[in-house]
Amino acid sequence: MRAFRDEQGQSWSASIGRESYGMLVVLLVPEGGDGVRKAMLAAETRLEAQQELQALSESDLRERLEASVPWEQPQLNG
């Protein structure tokens, strides 16, 4: 997990998530947890995703946040 601040000074955490179709994403969670977002990763394995996340600078994380989309939690059946 990585922590960073956006351009407005809001604290965010970035961690690895997986989409239902197997793609790996960065989950971007604002302090307080409301308004989670996601951004795609190029990685094909969880290890590669962790390495990709660790290699990102704070500026890179802010760019991913800018390009991110809202994350929709999976619906539970039953």
PDB file of C-alpha atoms in Angstrom:
ATOM      1  CA  MET A   1       0.000   0.000   0.000  1.00  0.00           C
ATOM      2  CA  ARG A   2       1.108   3.549  -0.733  1.00  0.00           C
ATOM      3  CA  ALA A   3      -0.024   6.834   0.776  1.00  0.00           C
ATOM      4  CA  PHE A   4      -0.031  10.156  -1.081  1.00  0.00           C
ATOM      5  CA  ARG A   5      -1.762  13.540  -1.249  1.00  0.00           C
ATOM      6  CA  ASP A   6      -3.670  14.923  -4.208  1.00  0.00           C
ATOM      7  CA  GLU A   7      -3.299  18.476  -5.559  1.00  0.00           C
ATOM      8  CA  GLN A   8      -5.790  19.778  -2.962  1.00  0.00           C
ATOM      9  CA  GLY A   9      -3.936  18.155  -0.042  1.00  0.00           C
ATOM     10  CA  GLN A  10      -6.411  15.265   0.434  1.00  0.00           C
ATOM     11  CA  SER A  11      -4.763  12.094   1.761  1.00  0.00           C
ATOM     12  CA  TRP A  12      -5.241   8.920  -0.288  1.00  0.00           C
ATOM     13  CA  SER A  13      -4.050   5.327  -0.077  1.00  0.00           C
ATOM     14  CA  ALA A  14      -3.293   3.205  -3.123  1.00  0.00           C
ATOM     15  CA  SER A  15      -3.436  -0.595  -3.089  1.00  0.00           C
ATOM     16  CA  ILE A  16      -3.814  -3.445  -5.566  1.00  0.00           C
ATOM     17  CA  GLY A  17      -7.234  -4.800  -6.508  1.00  0.00           C
ATOM     18  CA  ARG A  18      -8.555  -7.259  -9.076  1.00  0.00           C
ATOM     19  CA  GLU A  19     -11.493  -6.800 -11.407  1.00  0.00           C
ATOM     20  CA  SER A  20     -13.937  -9.666 -11.917  1.00  0.00           C
ATOM     21  CA  TYR A  21     -12.459 -10.261 -15.374  1.00  0.00           C
ATOM     22  CA  GLY A  22      -8.947 -10.664 -13.940  1.00  0.00           C
ATOM     23  CA  MET A  23      -7.420  -7.266 -14.712  1.00  0.00           C
ATOM     24  CA  LEU A  24      -5.356  -5.714 -11.935  1.00  0.00           C
ATOM     25  CA  VAL A  25      -6.109  -2.177 -10.807  1.00  0.00           C
ATOM     26  CA  VAL A  26      -4.907   0.403  -8.326  1.00  0.00           C
ATOM     27  CA  LEU A  27      -7.651   1.067  -5.787  1.00  0.00           C
ATOM     28  CA  LEU A  28      -7.483   4.687  -4.671  1.00  0.00           C
ATOM     29  CA  VAL A  29      -9.118   5.285  -1.303  1.00  0.00           C
ATOM     30  CA  PRO A  30      -9.495   8.797   0.125  1.00  0.00           C
ATOM     31  CA  GLU A  31      -8.994   9.374   3.829  1.00  0.00           C
ATOM     32  CA  GLY A  32     -12.377   8.587   5.353  1.00  0.00           C
ATOM     33  CA  GLY A  33     -13.015   5.874   2.732  1.00  0.00           C
ATOM     34  CA  ASP A  34     -15.839   7.590   0.832  1.00  0.00           C
ATOM     35  CA  GLY A  35     -15.435   7.829  -2.957  1.00  0.00           C
ATOM     36  CA  VAL A  36     -13.114   4.915  -3.821  1.00  0.00           C
ATOM     37  CA  ARG A  37     -11.710   5.076  -7.351  1.00  0.00           C
ATOM     38  CA  LYS A  38      -9.748   2.695  -9.581  1.00  0.00           C
ATOM     39  CA  ALA A  39      -7.118   2.945 -12.307  1.00  0.00           C
ATOM     40  CA  MET A  40      -5.883   0.143 -14.557  1.00  0.00           C
ATOM     41  CA  LEU A  41      -2.407  -1.366 -14.303  1.00  0.00           C
ATOM     42  CA  ALA A  42      -0.315  -2.906 -17.063  1.00  0.00           C
ATOM     43  CA  ALA A  43       0.754  -5.787 -14.792  1.00  0.00           C
ATOM     44  CA  GLU A  44      -0.429  -9.330 -15.466  1.00  0.00           C
ATOM     45  CA  THR A  45       0.398 -10.839 -12.057  1.00  0.00           C
ATOM     46  CA  ARG A  46      -0.130  -9.625  -8.503  1.00  0.00           C
ATOM     47  CA  LEU A  47       3.666  -9.507  -7.963  1.00  0.00           C
ATOM     48  CA  GLU A  48       4.114  -7.347 -11.083  1.00  0.00           C
ATOM     49  CA  ALA A  49       1.267  -5.114  -9.874  1.00  0.00           C
ATOM     50  CA  GLN A  50       2.949  -4.641  -6.475  1.00  0.00           C
ATOM     51  CA  GLN A  51       6.226  -3.784  -8.193  1.00  0.00           C
ATOM     52  CA  GLU A  52       4.455  -1.360 -10.549  1.00  0.00           C
ATOM     53  CA  LEU A  53       2.716   0.364  -7.630  1.00  0.00           C
ATOM     54  CA  GLN A  54       5.942   0.672  -5.646  1.00  0.00           C
ATOM     55  CA  ALA A  55       7.737   2.184  -8.669  1.00  0.00           C
ATOM     56  CA  LEU A  56       5.172   5.002  -9.072  1.00  0.00           C
ATOM     57  CA  SER A  57       6.187   8.442  -7.819  1.00  0.00           C
ATOM     58  CA  GLU A  58       3.706  10.645  -5.946  1.00  0.00           C
ATOM     59  CA  SER A  59       3.280  12.606  -9.162  1.00  0.00           C
ATOM     60  CA  ASP A  60       2.491   9.345 -11.012  1.00  0.00           C
ATOM     61  CA  LEU A  61      -0.075   8.448  -8.327  1.00  0.00           C
ATOM     62  CA  ARG A  62      -1.744  11.841  -8.727  1.00  0.00           C
ATOM     63  CA  GLU A  63      -1.889  11.267 -12.511  1.00  0.00           C
ATOM     64  CA  ARG A  64      -3.494   7.850 -11.952  1.00  0.00           C
ATOM     65  CA  LEU A  65      -6.012   9.487  -9.626  1.00  0.00           C
ATOM     66  CA  GLU A  66      -6.797  12.106 -12.284  1.00  0.00           C
ATOM     67  CA  ALA A  67      -7.417   9.368 -14.875  1.00  0.00           C
ATOM     68  CA  SER A  68      -9.306   7.054 -12.492  1.00  0.00           C
ATOM     69  CA  VAL A  69     -12.976   6.110 -12.509  1.00  0.00           C
ATOM     70  CA  PRO A  70     -15.317   5.363  -9.593  1.00  0.00           C
ATOM     71  CA  TRP A  71     -15.013   1.847  -8.202  1.00  0.00           C
ATOM     72  CA  GLU A  72     -18.261  -0.057  -7.950  1.00  0.00           C
ATOM     73  CA  GLN A  73     -18.293  -2.628  -5.195  1.00  0.00           C
ATOM     74  CA  PRO A  74     -19.257  -6.122  -6.332  1.00  0.00           C
ATOM     75  CA  GLN A  75     -22.855  -7.049  -5.618  1.00  0.00           C
ATOM     76  CA  LEU A  76     -23.356  -9.958  -3.232  1.00  0.00           C
ATOM     77  CA  ASN A  77     -25.806 -12.578  -4.395  1.00  0.00           C
ATOM     78  CA  GLY A  78     -28.114 -13.958  -1.757  1.00  0.00           C
TER      79      GLY A  78
END
